[in-house]
Each structure stands twice: as C-alpha cells, then as structure tokens.
C-alpha cells in the first residue's frame, strides 16, 4: 500500500502553512501531507490521487473559503475519496452548519479554530480519526485465509470469531472460487476438513474449534495467575467497563469471554445515542477502544473459554471452564449479558448458521449483496441491523410481531428506516416455517390478524428477538428470576434471599462477593450506557466488599 495522504485545505496561506507544518511534524513519517489553497485545487489533487490509486486517509478543510465552502468541498470529495475521514475546521458561529453536515455528508468531526496547542486540541482528534481509518483500511498482505462452504455453520462460526476478534481474513468459497479449489487441492483436504484456516505462519487448521483457532492466532486462552482480586465473566460493555475501572484502580483483574469482546453491542453497525459521539460509533469501534483501555491498565483477557460452573470456596470464588481449568478470585462480577432467543418454527433450527442467523456481523451483511433479506425483531438492535443490511441487500423486510415500531424502537431509527426505499416493515407478521436443501431457501410467514399464510423465497433470515440471559452456569446458590436474570440488591431482601446481618450492596447477588452488571441483571435498562455505568459501579462495590473480608 502506498503511503496514505492527509490533505489540508485552507485559503489563508499562513493558516495552511501552520496546519501542514504541525501535521508533518506529527504524522510525516507515516503519511504524505499535501496542501491545497482552495476547494477546487483540493478536488484536483484528489482526482490525481484517485487515478494513481493512492489512498487518502484524512481531509481537513476550512469551512469559510471563497467560491466553495469546506462542507461543499467535502461533499464533492466523497466521489474522489469515499473512505477518507472528514474533518472541518470552523469558527464557533458555524457550529450549527457543522452539526448538520454530520447527518448530511457524514462529517466525522468538526474542530473550532484556533487549535493551539496542537498537542492538546488537534492531535488527539486526528489520532482517533486515523486509527479508525487504519482499522477500515488494513494492509491485507498478512491476512488469514479461510476456505469453506458459504452455507456451512462451522465456516460461519470461524468467520464470525475472526471478525469479532478483529483478525483480518480473506474468505474463499470452495463452490465458487477457483483459488479456493486450488488451495483445497494443495492441502489435500477432504470435505470433512472444511473450513480450512490458512495462517501466514504456522500449520493449516482443519475445521478448528474456536479454542484451537484462538491458540493458533496467539490470543490468550489461559489465565496467568492462580488468584485474582476480581474475575469478570463476560466481555460486553459492562464487563469491559468493570475491567477498565478495576485494573486502573490497582486490583488484579481478569476478564473471561467465551466468544469475543463486545457482546451484542459489539455487533451493532451504529450506536447513535451514546454520549459524546454526535455522529455515532459502531459497536466494533466502541469495543476496540475499550479493549485497548483494558490492555493499557494491565487487566488480563482470556478468550474462547466458555464458563460452565461456579463454586463458592469460602473467601474465594471459582469459575470453571468447559473441558478443564478454572480461575479463582476474591470477588466475581457476572456480566455475561443476554443472547437472542431462538425462534420456534419447524425446521428453523436445522438452518442455524446455514441461512438463519442470530444477530448480524459486518461480513454477514456484505454477503447479502443483491439478495432479499428478512429480519425478525422490533427493537433498536433490529433497526440498526436493518439499516446496515440495506446497504448491500436488494430488499430488507423487517418482520414485527407488534402493531407498530413506536412501542419498541427509538424515533431516530424509525425515521431512518422509513426513509430507506429498500426497507419494508411488516407489522403483525411472524415466521411459522421454512424449507431448503442444505441451506435456507424459503420462509413461511403468517399475518397474525388475518391468519393469511404465504411463502417467500430467501436465503437470509436474521433474528433479533428478546433477551435470554446466560446464567445457567451459576448454579442454585445465585438467585435468579424465572427467566434467568440475576436478582441483586434490595430485591434480595424483598424475596427473603439474603442471610447476612449487613444489607446487600446494590449490585450484589445472593452470594456475598458475587456481583451482576449490565443486561444479565434483573431490571437493568438494556442500554449500552447503563451497562457501562453498572460495570464501573460494580468495581466501587467490589472495593467496599473486599475491605470487609
């Protein structure tokens, strides 16, 4: 890949020279810094770069330029550099038009002038934008290669694991891609060996388990210490927030995640109501930032290890891994979140991973290009998924059991869905059956009011229905409601489930020293911001608990 370009656009020669100097001093080793003195000149530069296939990482444009404003120039720049990050340099009086540009042209950030000192006001903003650009535009020369069948559940599991753990990979469909067939022949692989995972270094993996795959990729799958101050089970927003606060405050901390960090929120294409991000951010973005913080403060993260049991051993608590192994800690935070409930319709389970998916990843969305896609659910997660799928699919049909979206989905999402010409919302509809040979080929739908039944052809069904907590592993000592949500705090007293003289802490379960945070807890808000808050709060309560024992 050629050295990526950072383009600055400002009609004031002194300002243009100053920002170019600052950027060159900071980023010149890794980026080509180019100046333009007008919008027209900037577009000419972008045209040349596009013809040379030279990547553009960032365009920083002044708003108040004669003949063409910064926003007008950035809008046209989308044709020349669609993947670039857009930064608007503006005065306070122009903040309204800058905010409007976030929605209208996808402006990434606006920065008030002047930006002195750049170390405090300019560079942190650009660092974040460039980090995001690099994540979206990796160098693919060292990618993992995955060879498998498009409709294989194991292939889907491998691709999902790689994507959610931010491991770049290239997918080869063995039925469509001659290169896949060539590589399969070279590996002397049988159908039972698929999916094949070809690593840049190391042996070829044949239909690997996620644990074997994680180990081959160098991801941590074992804890380094026999005893920790706090063990956090679950790597969603609540668990990651707890790990950041615990480790930053000096507690020896380990976080255990059975799949990948981020939880359900990590798969969201866009979280638009999270404080401090006016343009919104993807779940992947939020997760990567959180994981970096966890690592920075020294917390351990153990991946691909499902927790199947819990034991209370006097002053310590033990979590037991599937197969073998355990971790002991003086305090335990349960942040396992929830999973989507399974749809109960004939043959539907047969096609899970073969056209029927619970949740959706970016790679799933891109594979639906040109197809009709059906999606079940009426909450925010379903709305965000529908908008993401609509970028690729010919048509997205949103099936909702209720009479209206207004009862379950945020207004801003409803407005976006209504404005998309290729999204159709069908209320009072549900899936009652399906058919296919080897993979999903058709769904049977029913209208809940009229009873009318119809069959529709599709190979894609994504399900976003309800919330099922992952708490079976906790055993009988940790009190849960009839749906599996962990009972905490004052609710324990109301149910006569607390036996110590002191009152339980707000997020404490029926077992002293075991806390619950986020979606897994009874009566939690089921929002990313509240999960992060509860994760932070749980660490405060852990400190109070440890001071007593």
CSV table of C-alpha atoms in Angstrom, one decimal, residues 67-535:
chain,number,residue,atom,x,y,z
A,67,UNK,CA,-16.2,30.2,-4.0
A,68,UNK,CA,-16.5,26.8,-2.3
A,69,UNK,CA,-17.0,26.2,1.4
A,70,UNK,CA,-15.3,23.4,3.3
A,71,UNK,CA,-18.6,21.4,3.5
A,72,UNK,CA,-19.3,21.8,-0.2
A,73,UNK,CA,-15.8,20.6,-1.0
A,74,UNK,CA,-16.1,17.6,1.4
A,75,UNK,CA,-19.4,16.7,-0.2
A,76,UNK,CA,-17.8,16.5,-3.6
A,77,UNK,CA,-14.7,14.7,-2.2
A,78,UNK,CA,-16.9,11.7,-1.4
A,79,UNK,CA,-16.6,10.8,-5.1
A,80,UNK,CA,-12.8,11.0,-5.1
A,81,UNK,CA,-12.0,9.6,-1.6
A,82,UNK,CA,-15.1,7.9,-0.3
A,83,UNK,CA,-13.2,6.1,2.5
A,84,UNK,CA,-11.4,9.2,3.9
A,85,UNK,CA,-12.1,10.8,7.2
A,86,UNK,CA,-13.5,14.3,7.0
A,87,UNK,CA,-12.5,17.0,9.5
A,88,UNK,CA,-14.0,20.5,9.3
A,89,UNK,CA,-12.1,23.5,10.8
A,90,UNK,CA,-14.6,26.1,11.7
A,91,UNK,CA,-15.5,29.1,13.9
A,92,UNK,CA,-17.9,29.0,16.7
A,93,UNK,CA,-20.5,30.8,14.6
A,94,UNK,CA,-20.6,27.9,12.1
A,95,UNK,CA,-21.2,25.1,14.6
A,96,UNK,CA,-24.9,24.7,13.5
A,97,UNK,CA,-23.9,24.1,9.9
A,98,UNK,CA,-21.2,21.7,11.0
A,99,UNK,CA,-23.6,19.6,13.1
A,100,UNK,CA,-26.0,19.5,10.1
A,101,UNK,CA,-23.1,18.2,8.0
A,102,UNK,CA,-22.7,15.2,10.3
A,103,UNK,CA,-26.0,14.0,9.1
A,104,UNK,CA,-25.9,15.3,5.5
A,105,UNK,CA,-22.4,14.4,4.3
A,106,UNK,CA,-21.1,12.1,7.0
A,107,UNK,CA,-18.7,14.6,8.5
A,108,UNK,CA,-16.6,12.8,11.1
A,109,UNK,CA,-15.6,15.7,13.3
A,110,UNK,CA,-15.6,19.5,13.4
A,111,UNK,CA,-12.9,21.4,15.3
A,112,UNK,CA,-13.1,25.0,16.4
A,113,UNK,CA,-10.2,27.3,15.4
A,114,UNK,CA,-7.6,28.0,16.7
A,115,UNK,CA,-6.3,24.6,17.7
A,116,UNK,CA,-3.3,25.7,19.7
A,117,UNK,CA,-1.7,23.9,21.4
A,118,UNK,CA,-2.0,21.1,18.8
A,119,UNK,CA,-0.8,18.5,21.3
A,120,UNK,CA,-4.0,19.1,23.3
A,121,UNK,CA,-6.6,20.2,20.7
A,122,UNK,CA,-5.6,18.9,17.3
A,123,UNK,CA,-3.6,15.8,17.6
A,124,UNK,CA,-5.9,13.7,19.8
A,125,UNK,CA,-8.8,14.3,17.4
A,126,UNK,CA,-6.7,13.3,14.4
A,127,UNK,CA,-5.2,10.3,16.2
A,128,UNK,CA,-8.6,8.9,16.7
A,129,UNK,CA,-9.7,9.6,13.1
A,130,UNK,CA,-6.6,8.0,11.7
A,131,UNK,CA,-6.9,5.0,14.0
A,132,UNK,CA,-10.4,4.5,12.7
A,133,UNK,CA,-9.2,4.8,9.1
A,134,UNK,CA,-6.5,2.3,9.5
A,135,UNK,CA,-8.9,-0.2,11.0
A,136,UNK,CA,-11.2,0.2,8.0
A,137,UNK,CA,-8.3,0.0,5.5
A,138,UNK,CA,-5.8,-2.6,6.7
A,139,UNK,CA,-2.9,-3.9,4.7
A,140,UNK,CA,-4.1,-7.4,3.6
A,141,UNK,CA,-0.8,-9.0,2.8
A,142,UNK,CA,-0.7,-10.9,6.0
A,143,UNK,CA,-4.4,-11.8,6.3
A,144,UNK,CA,-5.6,-15.2,7.5
A,145,UNK,CA,-7.3,-17.1,4.7
A,146,UNK,CA,-10.5,-19.1,5.3
A,147,UNK,CA,-11.7,-21.7,2.8
A,148,UNK,CA,-15.2,-23.2,3.2
A,149,UNK,CA,-18.7,-23.6,2.1
A,150,UNK,CA,-20.9,-20.5,2.0
A,151,UNK,CA,-23.7,-22.3,3.8
A,152,UNK,CA,-21.6,-24.2,6.4
A,153,UNK,CA,-22.4,-23.4,10.0
A,154,UNK,CA,-18.8,-24.1,11.0
A,155,UNK,CA,-17.5,-21.8,8.4
A,156,UNK,CA,-19.8,-19.1,9.7
A,157,UNK,CA,-18.6,-19.7,13.3
A,158,UNK,CA,-15.0,-19.3,12.2
A,159,UNK,CA,-15.6,-16.2,10.2
A,160,UNK,CA,-17.6,-14.6,13.0
A,161,UNK,CA,-14.9,-15.4,15.5
A,162,UNK,CA,-12.2,-13.8,13.4
A,163,UNK,CA,-14.3,-10.8,12.6
A,164,UNK,CA,-15.4,-10.1,16.2
A,165,UNK,CA,-11.8,-10.5,17.4
A,166,UNK,CA,-10.6,-8.1,14.7
A,167,UNK,CA,-8.4,-10.6,12.9
A,168,UNK,CA,-8.3,-9.6,9.2
A,169,UNK,CA,-9.1,-12.5,6.9
A,170,UNK,CA,-9.9,-13.3,3.3
A,171,UNK,CA,-12.8,-15.7,2.6
A,172,UNK,CA,-12.8,-18.2,-0.3
A,173,UNK,CA,-16.0,-20.1,-1.2
A,174,UNK,CA,-15.0,-23.6,-2.2
A,175,UNK,CA,-18.0,-23.9,-4.5
A,176,UNK,CA,-17.5,-20.7,-6.4
A,177,UNK,CA,-13.8,-19.6,-6.2
A,178,UNK,CA,-11.2,-21.4,-8.4
A,179,UNK,CA,-8.5,-20.2,-6.0
A,180,UNK,CA,-10.4,-22.0,-3.1
A,181,UNK,CA,-10.4,-25.2,-5.1
A,182,UNK,CA,-6.7,-24.9,-5.9
A,183,UNK,CA,-5.8,-24.3,-2.2
A,184,UNK,CA,-8.0,-27.1,-1.1
A,185,UNK,CA,-6.2,-29.4,-3.5
A,186,UNK,CA,-2.8,-28.3,-2.3
A,187,UNK,CA,-3.8,-29.0,1.3
A,188,UNK,CA,-5.2,-32.4,0.2
A,189,UNK,CA,-8.3,-31.5,2.2
A,190,UNK,CA,-11.5,-33.6,2.3
A,191,UNK,CA,-15.0,-32.1,2.7
A,192,UNK,CA,-14.8,-33.0,6.4
A,193,UNK,CA,-11.6,-30.8,6.8
A,194,UNK,CA,-13.6,-27.7,5.9
A,195,UNK,CA,-13.3,-24.9,6.8
A,196,UNK,CA,-9.6,-24.7,6.3
A,197,UNK,CA,-7.8,-21.8,8.0
A,198,UNK,CA,-4.5,-20.9,6.4
A,199,UNK,CA,-2.3,-18.8,8.7
A,200,UNK,CA,0.5,-16.6,7.5
A,201,UNK,CA,2.8,-18.5,9.8
A,202,UNK,CA,2.1,-22.0,11.2
A,203,UNK,CA,0.2,-25.1,10.2
A,204,UNK,CA,-3.0,-25.2,8.3
A,205,UNK,CA,-6.0,-25.7,10.6
A,206,UNK,CA,-8.7,-28.1,9.6
A,207,UNK,CA,-12.2,-27.4,10.9
A,208,UNK,CA,-10.7,-26.0,14.1
A,209,UNK,CA,-12.6,-25.3,17.3
A,210,UNK,CA,-12.7,-21.7,18.4
A,211,UNK,CA,-10.3,-22.6,21.2
A,212,UNK,CA,-7.8,-24.1,18.8
A,213,UNK,CA,-8.2,-21.2,16.5
A,214,UNK,CA,-7.6,-18.7,19.2
A,215,UNK,CA,-4.5,-20.5,20.4
A,216,UNK,CA,-3.1,-20.6,16.8
A,217,UNK,CA,-3.6,-16.9,16.4
A,218,UNK,CA,-1.8,-16.2,19.7
A,219,UNK,CA,-4.8,-15.0,21.6
A,220,UNK,CA,-4.7,-15.6,25.3
A,221,UNK,CA,-6.8,-18.6,26.3
A,222,UNK,CA,-5.3,-19.2,29.8
A,223,UNK,CA,-5.1,-17.1,32.9
A,224,UNK,CA,-1.6,-16.3,34.1
A,225,UNK,CA,-2.3,-16.2,37.9
A,226,UNK,CA,-3.9,-18.7,40.3
A,227,UNK,CA,-5.8,-16.0,42.2
A,228,UNK,CA,-7.1,-12.5,41.3
A,229,UNK,CA,-8.8,-9.7,43.3
A,230,UNK,CA,-11.7,-9.8,40.8
A,231,UNK,CA,-12.7,-12.0,37.9
A,232,UNK,CA,-15.2,-10.6,35.4
A,233,UNK,CA,-17.2,-13.1,33.3
A,234,UNK,CA,-18.4,-11.5,30.1
A,235,UNK,CA,-16.7,-9.1,27.7
A,236,UNK,CA,-19.6,-6.8,26.7
A,237,UNK,CA,-19.8,-3.1,27.7
A,238,UNK,CA,-20.5,-3.9,31.3
A,239,UNK,CA,-17.6,-6.4,31.6
A,240,UNK,CA,-15.1,-4.2,29.7
A,241,UNK,CA,-16.0,-1.1,31.8
A,242,UNK,CA,-15.6,-3.1,35.0
A,243,UNK,CA,-12.2,-4.3,33.8
A,244,UNK,CA,-11.0,-0.8,33.0
A,245,UNK,CA,-12.0,0.6,36.4
A,246,UNK,CA,-10.8,-2.4,38.4
A,247,UNK,CA,-7.4,-2.6,36.7
A,248,UNK,CA,-6.9,1.2,36.7
A,249,UNK,CA,-7.6,1.2,40.5
A,250,UNK,CA,-4.9,-1.4,41.2
A,251,UNK,CA,-7.0,-4.6,41.5
A,252,UNK,CA,-5.5,-7.7,39.9
A,253,UNK,CA,-8.1,-8.3,37.2
A,254,UNK,CA,-9.0,-11.0,34.7
A,255,UNK,CA,-11.9,-10.9,32.2
A,256,UNK,CA,-13.2,-14.2,30.7
A,257,UNK,CA,-15.1,-14.1,27.4
A,258,UNK,CA,-16.4,-17.2,25.7
A,259,UNK,CA,-16.5,-15.7,22.2
A,260,UNK,CA,-15.2,-12.2,21.6
A,261,UNK,CA,-15.2,-8.9,23.4
A,262,UNK,CA,-18.1,-6.5,22.7
A,263,UNK,CA,-21.2,-8.7,23.4
A,264,UNK,CA,-24.3,-7.9,21.4
A,265,UNK,CA,-23.3,-4.2,21.3
A,266,UNK,CA,-20.1,-5.1,19.6
A,267,UNK,CA,-22.1,-6.3,16.5
A,268,UNK,CA,-24.1,-3.1,16.2
A,269,UNK,CA,-23.4,-1.2,13.0
A,270,UNK,CA,-24.0,2.1,14.7
A,271,UNK,CA,-24.7,3.3,18.3
A,272,UNK,CA,-26.0,6.8,17.8
A,273,UNK,CA,-27.3,7.7,21.3
A,274,UNK,CA,-24.0,7.1,23.2
A,275,UNK,CA,-22.9,10.2,25.0
A,276,UNK,CA,-20.0,12.1,23.4
A,277,UNK,CA,-20.3,10.7,19.9
A,278,UNK,CA,-22.6,13.0,17.9
A,279,UNK,CA,-22.1,11.1,14.7
A,280,UNK,CA,-22.5,7.8,16.5
A,281,UNK,CA,-20.0,5.0,16.5
A,282,UNK,CA,-20.1,1.3,15.6
A,283,UNK,CA,-20.1,-1.4,18.2
A,284,UNK,CA,-16.8,-2.5,16.8
A,285,UNK,CA,-15.3,0.9,17.3
A,286,UNK,CA,-16.5,1.1,20.9
A,287,UNK,CA,-15.2,-2.4,21.6
A,288,UNK,CA,-11.8,-1.8,20.2
A,289,UNK,CA,-11.4,1.4,22.2
A,290,UNK,CA,-12.5,-0.4,25.4
A,291,UNK,CA,-10.2,-3.4,24.8
A,292,UNK,CA,-7.2,-1.0,24.3
A,293,UNK,CA,-8.0,0.6,27.6
A,294,UNK,CA,-8.3,-2.8,29.3
A,295,UNK,CA,-4.9,-3.7,28.0
A,296,UNK,CA,-3.4,-0.4,28.9
A,297,UNK,CA,-4.3,-0.7,32.5
A,298,UNK,CA,-3.0,-4.3,32.7
A,299,UNK,CA,-6.1,-6.4,33.0
A,300,UNK,CA,-5.9,-9.9,31.5
A,301,UNK,CA,-8.4,-11.0,28.9
A,302,UNK,CA,-8.9,-14.8,28.5
A,303,UNK,CA,-10.8,-15.6,25.2
A,304,UNK,CA,-12.6,-18.6,23.8
A,305,UNK,CA,-13.2,-20.2,27.2
A,306,UNK,CA,-16.9,-20.9,28.0
A,307,UNK,CA,-17.6,-20.8,31.7
A,308,UNK,CA,-19.8,-23.8,32.7
A,309,UNK,CA,-19.7,-23.7,36.5
A,310,UNK,CA,-19.3,-21.7,39.7
A,311,UNK,CA,-18.1,-22.7,43.2
A,312,UNK,CA,-18.1,-20.7,46.4
A,313,UNK,CA,-14.9,-21.7,48.3
A,314,UNK,CA,-15.0,-19.7,51.5
A,315,UNK,CA,-13.1,-16.4,50.9
A,316,UNK,CA,-12.7,-17.0,47.2
A,317,UNK,CA,-15.0,-17.8,44.2
A,318,UNK,CA,-14.1,-20.1,41.4
A,319,UNK,CA,-15.3,-20.2,37.8
A,320,UNK,CA,-14.9,-23.5,36.0
A,321,UNK,CA,-14.1,-23.7,32.3
A,322,UNK,CA,-15.6,-26.1,29.8
A,323,UNK,CA,-13.4,-29.2,29.5
A,324,UNK,CA,-10.9,-28.3,32.2
A,325,UNK,CA,-9.4,-25.4,34.1
A,326,UNK,CA,-10.6,-22.7,36.5
A,327,UNK,CA,-9.9,-19.3,37.8
A,328,UNK,CA,-10.2,-18.2,41.5
A,329,UNK,CA,-10.9,-14.7,42.6
A,330,UNK,CA,-11.8,-12.9,45.8
A,331,UNK,CA,-14.7,-11.2,44.1
A,332,UNK,CA,-16.7,-12.1,41.0
A,333,UNK,CA,-18.6,-9.8,38.6
A,334,UNK,CA,-21.1,-11.5,36.3
A,335,UNK,CA,-21.5,-9.5,33.1
A,336,UNK,CA,-22.5,-12.3,30.6
A,337,UNK,CA,-25.2,-10.2,29.0
A,338,UNK,CA,-28.0,-11.8,27.0
A,339,UNK,CA,-28.4,-13.7,23.8
A,340,UNK,CA,-31.2,-13.6,21.3
A,341,UNK,CA,-34.0,-16.1,21.8
A,342,UNK,CA,-34.4,-18.9,19.4
A,343,UNK,CA,-37.4,-18.7,17.0
A,344,UNK,CA,-39.6,-21.7,17.4
A,345,UNK,CA,-40.7,-22.8,14.0
A,346,UNK,CA,-40.5,-26.2,12.2
A,347,UNK,CA,-37.0,-26.9,10.7
A,348,UNK,CA,-35.7,-23.4,11.6
A,349,UNK,CA,-33.1,-24.8,14.0
A,350,UNK,CA,-31.8,-27.1,11.2
A,351,UNK,CA,-30.7,-24.0,9.2
A,352,UNK,CA,-29.0,-22.1,12.0
A,353,UNK,CA,-25.7,-21.0,10.5
A,354,UNK,CA,-27.0,-22.0,7.1
A,355,UNK,CA,-29.1,-19.0,6.3
A,356,UNK,CA,-30.6,-18.4,9.7
A,357,UNK,CA,-28.5,-16.2,12.0
A,358,UNK,CA,-29.0,-14.7,15.4
A,359,UNK,CA,-27.5,-11.2,15.2
A,360,UNK,CA,-25.5,-10.0,12.2
A,361,UNK,CA,-21.9,-9.2,11.6
A,362,UNK,CA,-20.4,-6.9,9.0
A,363,UNK,CA,-19.2,-9.9,7.0
A,364,UNK,CA,-22.8,-11.3,7.0
A,365,UNK,CA,-24.2,-8.0,5.7
A,366,UNK,CA,-21.7,-7.8,2.8
A,367,UNK,CA,-22.5,-11.4,1.7
A,368,UNK,CA,-26.2,-10.4,1.2
A,369,UNK,CA,-25.5,-8.1,-1.7
A,370,UNK,CA,-28.3,-8.1,-4.3
A,371,UNK,CA,-30.5,-10.5,-2.3
A,372,UNK,CA,-33.8,-10.3,-0.5
A,373,UNK,CA,-33.2,-10.4,3.3
A,374,UNK,CA,-35.7,-11.0,6.1
A,375,UNK,CA,-35.2,-9.8,9.6
A,376,UNK,CA,-37.2,-10.5,12.8
A,377,UNK,CA,-37.4,-8.0,15.6
A,378,UNK,CA,-38.7,-4.6,16.6
A,379,UNK,CA,-36.2,-3.1,19.0
A,380,UNK,CA,-33.2,-0.9,18.4
A,381,UNK,CA,-30.8,-3.7,17.6
A,382,UNK,CA,-33.1,-4.9,14.8
A,383,UNK,CA,-33.4,-1.3,13.4
A,384,UNK,CA,-29.7,-0.8,13.3
A,385,UNK,CA,-29.2,-4.2,11.6
A,386,UNK,CA,-31.9,-3.4,9.0
A,387,UNK,CA,-30.1,-0.2,8.1
A,388,UNK,CA,-26.8,-2.0,7.8
A,389,UNK,CA,-28.2,-4.8,5.7
A,390,UNK,CA,-29.9,-2.3,3.4
A,391,UNK,CA,-26.5,-1.0,2.3
A,392,UNK,CA,-26.0,-4.3,0.5
A,393,UNK,CA,-29.3,-6.2,0.1
A,394,UNK,CA,-31.7,-5.7,-2.8
A,395,UNK,CA,-34.5,-5.6,-0.2
A,396,UNK,CA,-34.8,-5.9,3.6
A,397,UNK,CA,-38.1,-7.0,5.1
A,398,UNK,CA,-38.5,-6.2,8.8
A,399,UNK,CA,-41.0,-8.6,10.4
A,400,UNK,CA,-42.5,-7.3,13.6
A,401,UNK,CA,-45.0,-9.1,15.8
A,402,UNK,CA,-46.4,-6.0,17.3
A,403,UNK,CA,-48.7,-3.4,15.7
A,404,UNK,CA,-46.2,-0.6,15.4
A,405,UNK,CA,-42.5,0.1,15.8
A,406,UNK,CA,-43.1,3.1,18.0
A,407,UNK,CA,-43.6,1.0,21.1
A,408,UNK,CA,-40.2,-0.7,20.9
A,409,UNK,CA,-37.8,1.3,18.8
A,410,UNK,CA,-36.2,4.8,19.1
A,411,UNK,CA,-37.7,7.5,17.0
A,412,UNK,CA,-34.5,8.4,15.2
A,413,UNK,CA,-34.2,4.8,13.9
A,414,UNK,CA,-37.8,4.7,12.8
A,415,UNK,CA,-37.3,7.9,10.8
A,416,UNK,CA,-34.2,6.4,9.1
A,417,UNK,CA,-36.0,3.1,8.3
A,418,UNK,CA,-39.0,4.9,6.8
A,419,UNK,CA,-36.7,7.0,4.6
A,420,UNK,CA,-35.0,3.9,3.1
A,421,UNK,CA,-36.6,2.8,-0.2
A,422,UNK,CA,-35.4,-0.8,0.1
A,423,UNK,CA,-36.6,-1.5,3.6
A,424,UNK,CA,-40.2,-2.8,4.1
A,425,UNK,CA,-41.8,-3.0,7.5
A,426,UNK,CA,-44.4,-5.7,8.0
A,427,UNK,CA,-46.2,-5.4,11.4
A,428,UNK,CA,-48.2,-8.2,13.0
A,429,UNK,CA,-46.1,-10.8,11.0
A,430,UNK,CA,-44.1,-13.8,12.1
A,431,UNK,CA,-42.2,-16.8,10.8
A,432,UNK,CA,-44.0,-20.1,11.1
A,433,UNK,CA,-42.0,-22.4,8.9
A,434,UNK,CA,-39.2,-22.7,6.3
A,435,UNK,CA,-37.7,-25.1,3.8
A,436,UNK,CA,-34.5,-25.7,1.9
A,437,UNK,CA,-31.9,-28.3,0.8
A,438,UNK,CA,-28.7,-27.8,2.7
A,439,UNK,CA,-29.5,-24.2,3.5
A,440,UNK,CA,-32.4,-21.9,3.9
A,441,UNK,CA,-34.3,-21.3,0.6
A,442,UNK,CA,-37.8,-20.1,1.7
A,443,UNK,CA,-39.8,-18.9,4.7
A,444,UNK,CA,-43.4,-19.4,5.6
A,445,UNK,CA,-45.0,-16.2,7.0
A,446,UNK,CA,-48.3,-15.5,8.6
A,447,UNK,CA,-50.3,-12.4,9.3
A,448,UNK,CA,-51.4,-12.5,12.9
A,449,UNK,CA,-54.6,-10.6,12.3
A,450,UNK,CA,-56.0,-12.2,9.2
A,451,UNK,CA,-54.3,-15.6,9.5
A,452,UNK,CA,-53.1,-15.4,5.9
A,453,UNK,CA,-50.1,-17.6,5.2
A,454,UNK,CA,-47.6,-17.1,2.4
A,455,UNK,CA,-44.2,-18.5,1.3
A,456,UNK,CA,-41.4,-16.2,0.3
A,457,UNK,CA,-38.1,-17.2,-1.3
A,458,UNK,CA,-35.0,-16.0,0.6
A,459,UNK,CA,-31.7,-17.5,1.8
A,460,UNK,CA,-31.3,-15.0,4.6
A,461,UNK,CA,-33.1,-14.7,7.9
A,462,UNK,CA,-31.6,-12.6,10.8
A,463,UNK,CA,-33.2,-12.8,14.2
A,464,UNK,CA,-33.2,-10.1,16.9
A,465,UNK,CA,-35.9,-11.4,19.3
A,466,UNK,CA,-36.0,-10.9,23.1
A,467,UNK,CA,-33.2,-11.4,25.6
A,468,UNK,CA,-32.2,-14.7,27.2
A,469,UNK,CA,-29.5,-14.3,30.0
A,470,UNK,CA,-26.6,-16.7,30.1
A,471,UNK,CA,-26.7,-17.7,33.8
A,472,UNK,CA,-27.3,-21.5,33.9
A,473,UNK,CA,-23.6,-21.9,35.0
A,474,UNK,CA,-24.2,-20.0,38.2
A,475,UNK,CA,-26.0,-22.9,39.9
A,476,UNK,CA,-28.6,-22.8,42.6
A,477,UNK,CA,-26.8,-20.5,45.1
A,478,UNK,CA,-27.1,-17.4,43.0
A,479,UNK,CA,-30.7,-16.4,42.9
A,480,UNK,CA,-32.3,-15.7,39.6
A,481,UNK,CA,-35.9,-14.9,38.4
A,482,UNK,CA,-37.9,-17.4,36.3
A,483,UNK,CA,-36.3,-16.0,33.1
A,484,UNK,CA,-32.7,-16.4,34.5
A,485,UNK,CA,-31.9,-12.8,35.3
A,486,UNK,CA,-29.7,-12.3,38.4
A,487,UNK,CA,-31.5,-10.8,41.4
A,488,UNK,CA,-29.5,-8.2,43.2
A,489,UNK,CA,-29.5,-5.6,46.0
A,490,UNK,CA,-32.8,-4.6,47.6
A,491,UNK,CA,-34.7,-7.2,45.5
A,492,UNK,CA,-33.0,-9.9,47.6
A,493,UNK,CA,-34.5,-8.5,50.8
A,494,UNK,CA,-38.0,-8.4,49.2
A,495,UNK,CA,-37.6,-12.1,48.2
A,496,UNK,CA,-36.1,-13.1,51.6
A,497,UNK,CA,-32.9,-14.3,49.8
A,498,UNK,CA,-30.2,-12.5,51.9
A,499,UNK,CA,-28.7,-14.1,55.0
A,500,UNK,CA,-26.0,-11.7,56.3
A,501,UNK,CA,-26.6,-9.1,59.0
A,502,UNK,CA,-25.5,-6.3,56.7
A,503,UNK,CA,-27.6,-5.2,53.8
A,504,UNK,CA,-26.6,-6.4,50.3
A,505,UNK,CA,-24.7,-3.9,48.1
A,506,UNK,CA,-26.7,-2.5,45.2
A,507,UNK,CA,-25.4,-4.9,42.5
A,508,UNK,CA,-24.6,-7.8,44.8
A,509,UNK,CA,-26.2,-11.2,44.3
A,510,UNK,CA,-27.5,-13.7,46.9
A,511,UNK,CA,-23.9,-14.9,47.2
A,512,UNK,CA,-21.8,-12.3,49.0
A,513,UNK,CA,-18.9,-11.0,46.8
A,514,UNK,CA,-20.7,-12.0,43.6
A,515,UNK,CA,-22.0,-9.0,41.7
A,516,UNK,CA,-24.0,-8.7,38.5
A,517,UNK,CA,-23.8,-5.8,36.0
A,518,UNK,CA,-25.4,-4.9,32.7
A,519,UNK,CA,-28.1,-6.8,30.8
A,520,UNK,CA,-27.8,-10.0,32.9
A,521,UNK,CA,-29.1,-8.3,36.0
A,522,UNK,CA,-32.8,-8.2,36.7
A,523,UNK,CA,-34.5,-4.9,35.8
A,524,UNK,CA,-31.4,-3.4,34.1
A,525,UNK,CA,-32.0,-0.8,31.4
A,526,UNK,CA,-30.7,-2.9,28.5
A,527,UNK,CA,-28.8,0.1,27.0
A,528,UNK,CA,-25.0,0.4,26.4
A,529,UNK,CA,-24.6,3.5,28.5
A,530,UNK,CA,-26.3,1.9,31.5
A,531,UNK,CA,-24.3,-1.3,31.1
A,532,UNK,CA,-21.0,0.8,31.2
A,533,UNK,CA,-22.3,2.6,34.2
A,534,UNK,CA,-23.1,-0.6,36.1
A,535,UNK,CA,-19.7,-2.1,35.2
